[in-house]
Coordinates of C-alpha atoms and ligand atoms in Angstrom, one line a residue:
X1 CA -10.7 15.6 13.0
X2 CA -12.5 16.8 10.3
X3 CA -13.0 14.1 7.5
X4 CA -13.5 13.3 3.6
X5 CA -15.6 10.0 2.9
X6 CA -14.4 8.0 0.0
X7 CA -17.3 5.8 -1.4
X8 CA -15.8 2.8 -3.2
X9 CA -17.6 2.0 -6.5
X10 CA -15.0 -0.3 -7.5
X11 CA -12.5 2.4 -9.2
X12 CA -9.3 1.4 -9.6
X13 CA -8.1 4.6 -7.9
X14 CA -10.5 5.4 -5.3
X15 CA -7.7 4.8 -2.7
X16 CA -5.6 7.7 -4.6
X17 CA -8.2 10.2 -4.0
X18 CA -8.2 9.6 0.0
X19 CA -4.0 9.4 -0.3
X20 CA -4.4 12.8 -2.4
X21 CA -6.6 14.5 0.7
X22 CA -4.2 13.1 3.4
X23 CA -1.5 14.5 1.3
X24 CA -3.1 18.0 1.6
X25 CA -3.5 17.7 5.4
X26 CA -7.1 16.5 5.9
X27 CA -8.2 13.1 7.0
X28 CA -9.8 10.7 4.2
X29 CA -11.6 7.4 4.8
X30 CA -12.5 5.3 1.9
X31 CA -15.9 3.1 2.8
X32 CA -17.7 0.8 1.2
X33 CA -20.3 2.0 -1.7
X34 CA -23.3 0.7 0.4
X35 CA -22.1 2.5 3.7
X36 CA -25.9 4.2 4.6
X37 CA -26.4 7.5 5.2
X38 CA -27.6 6.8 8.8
X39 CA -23.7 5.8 9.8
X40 CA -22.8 8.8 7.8
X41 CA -24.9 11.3 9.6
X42 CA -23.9 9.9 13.0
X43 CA -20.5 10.9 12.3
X44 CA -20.1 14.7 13.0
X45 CA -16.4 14.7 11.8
X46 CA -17.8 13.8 8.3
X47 CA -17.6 17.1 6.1
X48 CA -18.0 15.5 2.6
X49 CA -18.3 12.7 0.9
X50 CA -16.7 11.9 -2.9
X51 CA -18.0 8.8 -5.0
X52 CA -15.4 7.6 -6.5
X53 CA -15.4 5.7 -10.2
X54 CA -16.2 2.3 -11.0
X55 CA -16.3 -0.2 -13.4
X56 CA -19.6 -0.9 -13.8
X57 CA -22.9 1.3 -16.0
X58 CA -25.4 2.7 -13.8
X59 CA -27.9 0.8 -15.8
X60 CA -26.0 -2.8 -14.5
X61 CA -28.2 -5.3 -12.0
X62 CA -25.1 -5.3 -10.4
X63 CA -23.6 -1.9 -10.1
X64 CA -22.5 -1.7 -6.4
X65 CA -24.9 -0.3 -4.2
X66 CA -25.5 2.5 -2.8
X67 CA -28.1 4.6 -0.2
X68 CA -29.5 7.2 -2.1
X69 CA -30.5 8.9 1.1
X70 CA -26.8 9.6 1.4
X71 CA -27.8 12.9 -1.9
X72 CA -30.6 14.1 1.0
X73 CA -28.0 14.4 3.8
X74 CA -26.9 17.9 3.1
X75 CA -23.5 17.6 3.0
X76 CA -21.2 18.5 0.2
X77 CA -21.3 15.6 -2.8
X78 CA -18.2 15.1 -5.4
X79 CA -19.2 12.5 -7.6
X80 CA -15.8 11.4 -9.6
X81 CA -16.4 9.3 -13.0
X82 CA -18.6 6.6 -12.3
X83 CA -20.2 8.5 -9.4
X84 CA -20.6 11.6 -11.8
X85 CA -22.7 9.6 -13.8
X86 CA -24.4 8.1 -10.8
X87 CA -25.9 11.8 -9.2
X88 CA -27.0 12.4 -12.8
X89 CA -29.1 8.8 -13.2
X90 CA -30.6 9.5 -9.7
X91 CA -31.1 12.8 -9.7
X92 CA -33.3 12.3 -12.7
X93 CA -30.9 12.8 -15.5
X94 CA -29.8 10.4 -18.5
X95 CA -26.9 8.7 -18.7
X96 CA -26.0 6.6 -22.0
X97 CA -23.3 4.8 -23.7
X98 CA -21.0 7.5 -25.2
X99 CA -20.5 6.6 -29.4
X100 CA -16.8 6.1 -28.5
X101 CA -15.1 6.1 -25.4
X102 CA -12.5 8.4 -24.0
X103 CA -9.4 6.6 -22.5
X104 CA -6.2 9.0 -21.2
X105 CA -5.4 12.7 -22.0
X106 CA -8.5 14.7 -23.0
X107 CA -8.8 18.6 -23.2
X108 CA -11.3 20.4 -20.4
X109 CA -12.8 23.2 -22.0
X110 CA -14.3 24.8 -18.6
X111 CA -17.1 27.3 -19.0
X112 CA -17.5 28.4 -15.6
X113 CA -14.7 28.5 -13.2
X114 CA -16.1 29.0 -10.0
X115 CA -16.8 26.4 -6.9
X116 CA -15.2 23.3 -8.2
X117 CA -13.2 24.4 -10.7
X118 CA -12.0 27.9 -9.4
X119 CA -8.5 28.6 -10.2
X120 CA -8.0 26.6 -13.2
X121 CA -8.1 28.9 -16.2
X122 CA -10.1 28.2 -19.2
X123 CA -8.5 24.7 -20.4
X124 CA -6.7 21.6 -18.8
X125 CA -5.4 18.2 -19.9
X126 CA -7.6 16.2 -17.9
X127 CA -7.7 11.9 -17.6
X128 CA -10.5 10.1 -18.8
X129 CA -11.5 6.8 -18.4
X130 CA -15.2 5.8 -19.7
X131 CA -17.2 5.0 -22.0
X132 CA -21.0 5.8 -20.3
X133 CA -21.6 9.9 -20.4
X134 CA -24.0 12.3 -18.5
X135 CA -26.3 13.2 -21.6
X136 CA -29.3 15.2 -19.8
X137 CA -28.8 16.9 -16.4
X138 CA -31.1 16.6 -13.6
X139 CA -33.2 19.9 -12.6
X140 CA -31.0 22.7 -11.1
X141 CA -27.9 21.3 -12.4
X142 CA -25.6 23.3 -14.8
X143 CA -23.3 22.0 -17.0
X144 CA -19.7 23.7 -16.4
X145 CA -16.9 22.1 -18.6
X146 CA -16.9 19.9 -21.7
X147 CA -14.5 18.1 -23.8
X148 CA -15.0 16.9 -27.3
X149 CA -17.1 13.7 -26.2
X150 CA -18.7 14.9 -23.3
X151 CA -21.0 18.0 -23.0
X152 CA -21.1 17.9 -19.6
X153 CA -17.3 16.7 -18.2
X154 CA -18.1 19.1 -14.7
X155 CA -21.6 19.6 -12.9
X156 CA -22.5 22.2 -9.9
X157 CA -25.6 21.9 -8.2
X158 CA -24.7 25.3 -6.1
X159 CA -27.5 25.2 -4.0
X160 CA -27.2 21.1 -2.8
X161 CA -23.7 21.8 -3.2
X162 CA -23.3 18.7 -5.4
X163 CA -20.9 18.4 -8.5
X164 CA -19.8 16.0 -10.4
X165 CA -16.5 15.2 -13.0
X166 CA -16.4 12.9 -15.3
X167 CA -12.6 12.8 -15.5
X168 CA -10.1 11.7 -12.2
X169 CA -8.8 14.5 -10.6
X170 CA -6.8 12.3 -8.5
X171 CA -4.6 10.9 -11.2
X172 CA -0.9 12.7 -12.0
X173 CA -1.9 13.0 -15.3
X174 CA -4.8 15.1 -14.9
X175 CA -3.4 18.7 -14.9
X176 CA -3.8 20.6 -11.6
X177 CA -6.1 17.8 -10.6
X178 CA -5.1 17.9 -6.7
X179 CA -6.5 21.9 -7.6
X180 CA -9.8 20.5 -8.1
X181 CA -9.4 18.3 -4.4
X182 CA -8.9 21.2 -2.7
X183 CA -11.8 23.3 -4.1
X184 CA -14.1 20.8 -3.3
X185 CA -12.3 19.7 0.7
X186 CA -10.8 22.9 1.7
X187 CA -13.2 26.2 0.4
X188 CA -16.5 23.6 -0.3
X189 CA -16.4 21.2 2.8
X190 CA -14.7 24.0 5.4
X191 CA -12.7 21.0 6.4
X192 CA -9.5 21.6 8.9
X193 CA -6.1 20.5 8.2
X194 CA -5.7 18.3 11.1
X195 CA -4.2 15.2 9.6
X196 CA -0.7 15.8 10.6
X197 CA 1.8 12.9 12.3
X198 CA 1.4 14.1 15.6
X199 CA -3.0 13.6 15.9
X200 CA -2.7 10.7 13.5
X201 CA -0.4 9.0 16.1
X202 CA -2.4 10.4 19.0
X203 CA -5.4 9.0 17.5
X204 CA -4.4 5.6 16.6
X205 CA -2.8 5.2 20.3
X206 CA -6.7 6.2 21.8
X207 CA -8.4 3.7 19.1
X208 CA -6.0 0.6 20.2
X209 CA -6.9 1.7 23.8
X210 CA -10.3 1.5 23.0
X211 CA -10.0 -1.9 20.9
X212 CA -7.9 -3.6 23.2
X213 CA -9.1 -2.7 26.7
X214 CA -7.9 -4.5 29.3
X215 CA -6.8 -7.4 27.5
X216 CA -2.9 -8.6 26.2
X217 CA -1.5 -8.5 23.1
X218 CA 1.1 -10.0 21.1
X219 CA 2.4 -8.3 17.9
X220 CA 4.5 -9.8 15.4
X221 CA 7.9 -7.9 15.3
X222 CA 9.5 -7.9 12.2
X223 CA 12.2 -5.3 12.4
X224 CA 10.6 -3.7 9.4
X225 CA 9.2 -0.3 9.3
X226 CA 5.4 -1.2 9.9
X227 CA 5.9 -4.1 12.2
X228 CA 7.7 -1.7 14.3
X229 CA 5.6 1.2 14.2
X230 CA 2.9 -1.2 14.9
X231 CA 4.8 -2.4 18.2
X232 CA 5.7 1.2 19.1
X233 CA 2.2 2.6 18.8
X234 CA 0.1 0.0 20.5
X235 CA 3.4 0.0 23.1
X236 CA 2.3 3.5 23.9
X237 CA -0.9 2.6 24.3
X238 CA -0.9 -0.8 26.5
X239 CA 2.4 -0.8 28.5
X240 CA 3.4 -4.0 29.2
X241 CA 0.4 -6.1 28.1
X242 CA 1.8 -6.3 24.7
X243 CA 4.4 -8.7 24.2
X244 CA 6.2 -8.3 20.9
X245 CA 7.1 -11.4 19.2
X246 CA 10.2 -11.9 16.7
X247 CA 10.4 -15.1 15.3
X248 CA 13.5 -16.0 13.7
X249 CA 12.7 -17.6 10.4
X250 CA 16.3 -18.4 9.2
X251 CA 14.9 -16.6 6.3
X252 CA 15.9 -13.1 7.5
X253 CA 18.5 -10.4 6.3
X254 CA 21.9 -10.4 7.4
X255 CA 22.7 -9.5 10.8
X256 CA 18.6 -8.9 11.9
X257 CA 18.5 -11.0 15.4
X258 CA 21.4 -9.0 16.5
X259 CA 19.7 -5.8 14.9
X260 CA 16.4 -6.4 16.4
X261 CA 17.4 -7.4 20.3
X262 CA 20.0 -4.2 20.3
X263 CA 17.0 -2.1 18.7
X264 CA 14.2 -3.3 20.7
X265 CA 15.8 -4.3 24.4
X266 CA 16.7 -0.2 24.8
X267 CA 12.6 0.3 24.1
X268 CA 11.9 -1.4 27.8
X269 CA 9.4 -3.6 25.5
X270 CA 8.3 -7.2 26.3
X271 CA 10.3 -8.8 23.2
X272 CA 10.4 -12.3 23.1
X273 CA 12.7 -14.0 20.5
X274 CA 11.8 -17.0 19.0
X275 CA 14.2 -19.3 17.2
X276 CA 12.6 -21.3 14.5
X277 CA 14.7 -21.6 11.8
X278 CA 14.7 -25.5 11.3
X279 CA 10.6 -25.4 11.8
X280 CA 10.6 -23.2 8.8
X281 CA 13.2 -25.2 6.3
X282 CA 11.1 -28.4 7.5
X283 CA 8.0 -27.3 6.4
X284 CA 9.5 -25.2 3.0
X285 CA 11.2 -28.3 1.8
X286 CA 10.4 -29.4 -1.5
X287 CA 8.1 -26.4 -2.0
X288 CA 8.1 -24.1 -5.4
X289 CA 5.2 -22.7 -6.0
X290 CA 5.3 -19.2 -4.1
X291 CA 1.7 -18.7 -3.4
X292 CA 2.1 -21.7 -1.4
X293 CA 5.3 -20.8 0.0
X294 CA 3.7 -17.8 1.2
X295 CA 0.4 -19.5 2.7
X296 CA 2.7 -22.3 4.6
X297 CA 5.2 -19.3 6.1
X298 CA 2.0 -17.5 7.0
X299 CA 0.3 -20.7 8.8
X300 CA 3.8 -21.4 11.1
X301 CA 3.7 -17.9 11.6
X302 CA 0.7 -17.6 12.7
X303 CA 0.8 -21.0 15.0
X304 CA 4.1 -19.9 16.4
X305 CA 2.7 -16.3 17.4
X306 CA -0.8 -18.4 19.2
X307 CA 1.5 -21.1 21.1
X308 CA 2.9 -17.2 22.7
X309 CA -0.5 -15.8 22.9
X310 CA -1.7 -19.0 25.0
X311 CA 0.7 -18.9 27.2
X312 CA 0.4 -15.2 28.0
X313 CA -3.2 -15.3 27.4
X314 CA -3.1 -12.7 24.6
X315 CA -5.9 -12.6 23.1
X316 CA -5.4 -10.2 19.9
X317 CA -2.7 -10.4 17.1
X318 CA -1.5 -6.8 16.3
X319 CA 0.1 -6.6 12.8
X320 CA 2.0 -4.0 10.7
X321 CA -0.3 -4.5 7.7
X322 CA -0.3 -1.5 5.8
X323 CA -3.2 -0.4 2.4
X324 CA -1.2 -1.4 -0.1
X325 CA -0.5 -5.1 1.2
X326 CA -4.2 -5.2 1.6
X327 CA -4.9 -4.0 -1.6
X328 CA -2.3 -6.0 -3.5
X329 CA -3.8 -9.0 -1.9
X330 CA -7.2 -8.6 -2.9
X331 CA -9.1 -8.3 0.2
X332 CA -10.9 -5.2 -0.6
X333 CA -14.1 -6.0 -2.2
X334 CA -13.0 -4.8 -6.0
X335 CA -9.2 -5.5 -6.1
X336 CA -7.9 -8.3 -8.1
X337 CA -5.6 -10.8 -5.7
X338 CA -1.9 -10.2 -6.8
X339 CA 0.1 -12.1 -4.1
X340 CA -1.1 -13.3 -0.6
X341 CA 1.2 -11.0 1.3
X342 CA 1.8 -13.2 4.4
X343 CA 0.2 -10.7 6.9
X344 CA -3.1 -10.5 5.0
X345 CA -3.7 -13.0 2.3
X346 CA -1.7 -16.0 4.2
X347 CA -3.2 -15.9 7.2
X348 CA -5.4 -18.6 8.0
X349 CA -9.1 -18.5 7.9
X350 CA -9.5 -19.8 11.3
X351 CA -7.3 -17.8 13.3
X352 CA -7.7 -18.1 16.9
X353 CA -7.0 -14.7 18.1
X354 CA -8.4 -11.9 17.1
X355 CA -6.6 -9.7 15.1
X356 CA -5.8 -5.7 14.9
X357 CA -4.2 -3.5 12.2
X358 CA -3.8 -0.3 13.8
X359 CA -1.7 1.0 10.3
X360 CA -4.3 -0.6 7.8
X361 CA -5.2 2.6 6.1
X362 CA -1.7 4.3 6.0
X363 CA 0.8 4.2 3.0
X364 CA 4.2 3.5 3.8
X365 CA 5.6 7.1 3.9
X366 CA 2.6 7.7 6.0
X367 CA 3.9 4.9 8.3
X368 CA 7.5 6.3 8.4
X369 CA 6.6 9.6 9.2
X370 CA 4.5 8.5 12.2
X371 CA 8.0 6.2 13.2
X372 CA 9.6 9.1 13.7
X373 CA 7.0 10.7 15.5
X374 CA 7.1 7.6 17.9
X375 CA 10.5 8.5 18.6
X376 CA 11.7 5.7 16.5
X377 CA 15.6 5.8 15.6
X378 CA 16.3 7.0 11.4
X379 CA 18.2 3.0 11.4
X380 CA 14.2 1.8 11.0
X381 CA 12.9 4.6 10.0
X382 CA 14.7 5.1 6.6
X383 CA 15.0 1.2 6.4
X384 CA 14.5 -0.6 3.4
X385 CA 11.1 -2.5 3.0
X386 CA 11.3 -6.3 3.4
X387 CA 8.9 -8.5 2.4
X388 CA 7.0 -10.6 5.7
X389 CA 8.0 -14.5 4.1
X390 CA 11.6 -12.7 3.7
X391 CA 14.0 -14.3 1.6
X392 CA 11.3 -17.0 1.2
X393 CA 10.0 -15.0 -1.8
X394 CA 13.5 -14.0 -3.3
X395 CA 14.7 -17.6 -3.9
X396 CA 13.3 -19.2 -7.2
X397 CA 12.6 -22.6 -6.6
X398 CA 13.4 -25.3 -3.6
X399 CA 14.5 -23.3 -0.6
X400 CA 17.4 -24.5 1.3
X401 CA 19.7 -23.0 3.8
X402 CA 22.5 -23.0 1.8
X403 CA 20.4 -20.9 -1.1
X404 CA 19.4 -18.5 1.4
X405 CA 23.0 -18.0 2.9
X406 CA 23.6 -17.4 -1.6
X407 CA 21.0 -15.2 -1.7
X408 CA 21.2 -13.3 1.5
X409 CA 25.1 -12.9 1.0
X410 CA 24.2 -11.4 -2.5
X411 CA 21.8 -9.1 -0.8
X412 CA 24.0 -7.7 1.4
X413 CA 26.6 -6.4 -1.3
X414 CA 24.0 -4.9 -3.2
X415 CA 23.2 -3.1 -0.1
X416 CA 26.4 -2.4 1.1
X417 CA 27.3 -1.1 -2.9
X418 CA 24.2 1.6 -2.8
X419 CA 24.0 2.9 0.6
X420 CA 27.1 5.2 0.2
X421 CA 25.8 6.8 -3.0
X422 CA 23.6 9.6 -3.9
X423 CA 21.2 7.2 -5.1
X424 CA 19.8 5.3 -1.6
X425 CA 17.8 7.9 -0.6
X426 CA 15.4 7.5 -3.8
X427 CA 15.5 3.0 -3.6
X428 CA 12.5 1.8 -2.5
X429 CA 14.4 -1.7 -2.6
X430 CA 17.8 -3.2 -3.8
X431 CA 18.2 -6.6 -3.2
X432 CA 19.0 -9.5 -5.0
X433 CA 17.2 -13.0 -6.3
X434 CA 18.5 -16.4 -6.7
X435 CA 17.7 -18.6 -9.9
X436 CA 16.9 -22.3 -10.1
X437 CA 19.1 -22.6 -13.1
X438 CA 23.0 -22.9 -14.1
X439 CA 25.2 -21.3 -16.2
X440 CA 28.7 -22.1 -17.7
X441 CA 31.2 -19.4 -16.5
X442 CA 34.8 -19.1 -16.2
X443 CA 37.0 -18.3 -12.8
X444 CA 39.9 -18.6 -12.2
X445 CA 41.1 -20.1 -15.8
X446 CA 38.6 -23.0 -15.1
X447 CA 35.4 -23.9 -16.4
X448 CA 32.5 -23.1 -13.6
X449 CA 28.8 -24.3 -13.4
X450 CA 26.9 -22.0 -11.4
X451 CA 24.3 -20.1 -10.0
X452 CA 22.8 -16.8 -11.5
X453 CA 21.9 -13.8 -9.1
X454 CA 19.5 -10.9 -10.6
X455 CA 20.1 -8.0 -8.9
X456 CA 16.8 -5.1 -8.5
X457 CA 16.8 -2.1 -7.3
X458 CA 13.1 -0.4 -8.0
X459 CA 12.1 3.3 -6.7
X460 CA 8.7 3.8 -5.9
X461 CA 6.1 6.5 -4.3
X462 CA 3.8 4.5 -3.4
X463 CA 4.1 0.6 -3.7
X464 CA 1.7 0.3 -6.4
X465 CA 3.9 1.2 -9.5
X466 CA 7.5 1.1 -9.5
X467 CA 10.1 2.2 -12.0
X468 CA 13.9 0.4 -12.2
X469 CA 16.3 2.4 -11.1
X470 CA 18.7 3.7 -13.7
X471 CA 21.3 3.6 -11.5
X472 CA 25.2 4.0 -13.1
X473 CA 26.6 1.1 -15.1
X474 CA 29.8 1.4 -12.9
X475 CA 27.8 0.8 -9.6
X476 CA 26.1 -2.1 -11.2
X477 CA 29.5 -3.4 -12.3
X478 CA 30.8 -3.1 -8.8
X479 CA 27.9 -5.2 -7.3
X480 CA 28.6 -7.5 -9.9
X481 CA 32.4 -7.8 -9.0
X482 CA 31.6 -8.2 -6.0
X483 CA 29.3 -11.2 -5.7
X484 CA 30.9 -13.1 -8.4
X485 CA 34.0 -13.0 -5.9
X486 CA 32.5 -13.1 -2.8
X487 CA 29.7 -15.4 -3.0
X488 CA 31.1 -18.8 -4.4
X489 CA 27.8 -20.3 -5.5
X490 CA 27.4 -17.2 -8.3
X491 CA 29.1 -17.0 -11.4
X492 CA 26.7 -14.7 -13.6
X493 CA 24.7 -11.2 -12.8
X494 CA 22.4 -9.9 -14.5
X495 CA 19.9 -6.9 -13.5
X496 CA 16.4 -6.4 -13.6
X497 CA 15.0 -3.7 -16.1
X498 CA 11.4 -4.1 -15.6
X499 CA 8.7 -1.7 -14.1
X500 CA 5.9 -2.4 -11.8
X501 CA 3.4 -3.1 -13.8
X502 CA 4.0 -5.6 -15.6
X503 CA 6.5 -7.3 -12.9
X504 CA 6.4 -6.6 -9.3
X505 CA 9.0 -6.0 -7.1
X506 CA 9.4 -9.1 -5.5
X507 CA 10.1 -12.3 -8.2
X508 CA 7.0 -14.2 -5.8
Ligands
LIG1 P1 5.5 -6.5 -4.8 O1 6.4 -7.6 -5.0 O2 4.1 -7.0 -4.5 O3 5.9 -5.8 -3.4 O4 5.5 -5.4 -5.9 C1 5.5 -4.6 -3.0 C2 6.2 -4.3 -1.6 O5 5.6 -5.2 -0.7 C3 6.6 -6.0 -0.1 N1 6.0 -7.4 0.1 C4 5.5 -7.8 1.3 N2 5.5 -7.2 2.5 N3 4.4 -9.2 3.4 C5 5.0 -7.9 3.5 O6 4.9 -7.4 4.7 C6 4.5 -9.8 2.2 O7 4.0 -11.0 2.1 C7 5.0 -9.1 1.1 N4 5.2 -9.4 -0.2 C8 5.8 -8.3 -0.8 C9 7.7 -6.0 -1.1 O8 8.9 -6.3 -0.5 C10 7.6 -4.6 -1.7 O9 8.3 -3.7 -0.9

């Protein structure tokens, strides 16, 4: 497969520019900014290589790394932002500290619209976000846009093929920026389309065979899209040496044992169901703060999935992690640590099995495109995404089996409300939480001292932002109706109008 390398210079959207290529039909790896251009020239599927922005000034003593060999290596070179600047400072331009920084919308005036910026037109609204600019070009370099604060906003070295913009191409805002991608991946680099479903799927399946060899497996089923792909794939590619664990928490949605044994028992797969519903309201009791919540659930989760592994001597743990769990627990070298998401960040540090993520660099549609290519039926493959602790993270405070039977109850009838309506197919989630506090209410002509529930139902495209769903008053009233009635802990709803940023979807 032909492929786009993604240097990571810290940008906070270098892993949009590889999601953009993918988007297009070519395959996109993001690496780390010191990757050396040894590894790079070993790899003939390699066709181009963009650095991607950062935070730091070139100038810094610690700006991230990078081998400068990688500029010799003949391949095509899109420097984006902070890696515009960089192919400037090494190439023997100047960069300096622009008089005032340009932050958001800024007009392109392009002066030359070939290579890189062919089929653009004279002008775009492009996104900016720096403050250093490219104020000399190196030899043989031309200058081929501006904007008001930067004389050189696009570069083409035509013979090296290198080029450089200072603005994100990769961003929505940036007017026909996904153009600009293609220039540079599809008429620059000559790279194939080849990243479709079918080879990613086919690819992953070789690369487990290769990782896992001869040895067993255990993955930790969750019934969620990713854990399942994740079972599927590496299914396909070990037989029966994998041995798919579900473990039930107590902490699950409605119905999911059931759900999970009908699913999974038809798949001819090893699944092993694990009740451990009192081990996990033993060990929750009394607990509150939810980064802990999530690191204990991870820890039983984890010692419940060796105790398995021992005993079929397994020796790797495969998980459904996907990017933006990865990313949204800080484990990549730049991101800042939002929540330990239980498969990543609340794993222990000495885990005694080694551990696989075949779906580590896939976004979630990615992931439920590839279910379906595993033959996966559209019940998980259009299913809602629940969080690994599961209703752990939904109840605000002490968790308790009666809280969770409140919350999961609540759930439900938001569920139930929103799946007959024209709206499901664009909810990311819908689901509701449970609050430590009391109100006073009135049912039934009596006084009542109860529970809130706050319901949320978010759309998404891609995990990382997430907009409230303006969904009817009248189907929020329903749900409302509904749980007060039905659910005799509750006496008050009230819905959740925040995006992602500032909240997140999950209240933990
Ligand atoms: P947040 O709350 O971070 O959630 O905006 C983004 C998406 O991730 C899900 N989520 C998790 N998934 N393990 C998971 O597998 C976790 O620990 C976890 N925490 C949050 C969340 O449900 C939402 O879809």
């Amino acid at each position: 497969m032909d492929k786009i390398v993604i240097l990571d210079f810290g940008g906070q959207y270098c892993h949009l520019i590889a999601r953009r290529i993918r988007d297009f039909g070519v395959c996109a790896e993001v690496m780390p900014s010191n990757t050396s251009a040894k590894l790079l020239l070993a790899d003939k599927s390699v066709k181009g290589i963009i650095l991607s922005g950062g935070a730091r000034s070139v100038y810094e003593k610690d700006a991230p790394k990078f081998d400068r060999e990688i500029l010799n290596l003949h391949l095509p070179i899109l420097g984006i932002c902070y890696g515009h600047q960089l192919i400037a400072h090494l190439m023997g331009g100047k960069v300096v500290s622009g008089k005032s920084g340009e932050y958001g919308l800024t007009k392109l005036n392009i002066k030359n619209g070939e290579e890189i910026l062919v089929r653009l037109g004279k002008s775009k609204n492009v996104w900016m976000n720096h403050r250093d600019i490219v104020a000399k070009l190196p030899k043989s370099f031309v200058s081929v846009a501006s904007t008001e604060h930067s004389k050189t906003a696009a570069f083409v070295n035509k013979k090296q093929k290198i080029f450089g913009v200072q603005f994100h191409p990769e961003v929505s805002h940036t007017e026909n920026g996904d153009q600009i991608l293609k220039n540079f991946v599809i008429d620059i680099c000559k790279c194939k389309k080849s990243w479709t479903s079918t080879l990613v799927a086919q690819d992953l399946i070789r690369e487990t065979q290769k990782v896992i060899g001869n040895e067993k497996a255990i993955v930790g089923l969750s019934g969620g899209v990713d854990s399942s792909v994740a079972t599927a794939l590496v299914g396909k590619a070990i037989g029966k040496k994998l041995i798919a664990v579900y473990v039930d928490t107590g902490l699950m949605r409605d119905g999911e044992t059931k759900f999970i044994e009908r699913t999974f028992r038809k798949k001819k797969l090893n699944l092993k169901i694990v009740r451990a519903e009192k081990q996990f309201f033993r060990v929750l009791k009394g607990v509150i703060s939810p980064e802990q919540k999530r690191k204990i659930i991870g820890k039983l989760f984890t010692d419940i999935f060796y105790k398995v592994a021992k005993k079929e001597r397994a020796i790797f743990l495969i998980q459904g992690t996907i990017y933006s769990d990865r990313i949204e627990s800080g484990l990549t070298k730049h991101s800042s640590k939002i929540k330990s998401h239980h498969n990543v960040g609340g794993l222990p540090k000495n885990l005694k099995m080694k551990l696989y993520e075949p779906l580590k660099d896939l976004y979630k549609d990615e992931v439920r495109k590839i279910a379906s290519e595993l033959g996966l039926p559209k019940e998980i493959t259009v299913r809602q995404v629940f969080p690994g602790p599961g209703l752990a993270v939904r109840i605000i405070g002490e968790i308790t089996p009666e809280r969770v039977k409140i919350v999961r109850q609540a759930g439900k009838i938001v569920e139930e409300e929103l799946r007959e309506t024209e709206f499901w197919k664009n909810i990311w989630m819908s689901f509701a939480i449970l609050l430590p506090i009391k109100s006073v209410g009135i049912q039934g002509d009596e006084r009542s001292y109860k529970c809130p529930v706050v319901v949320r139902i978010v759309e998404s495209r891609d995990v990382m932002t997430a907009n409230f769903s303006k969904i009817p008053f009248s189907i929020l009233e329903k749900i409302s109706t509904r749980i007060t009635n039905e659910v005799r802990e509750v006496n008050r709803v009230v819905y959740d109008i925040t995006n992602k940023p500032p909240a997140t979807m999950e209240w933990e």
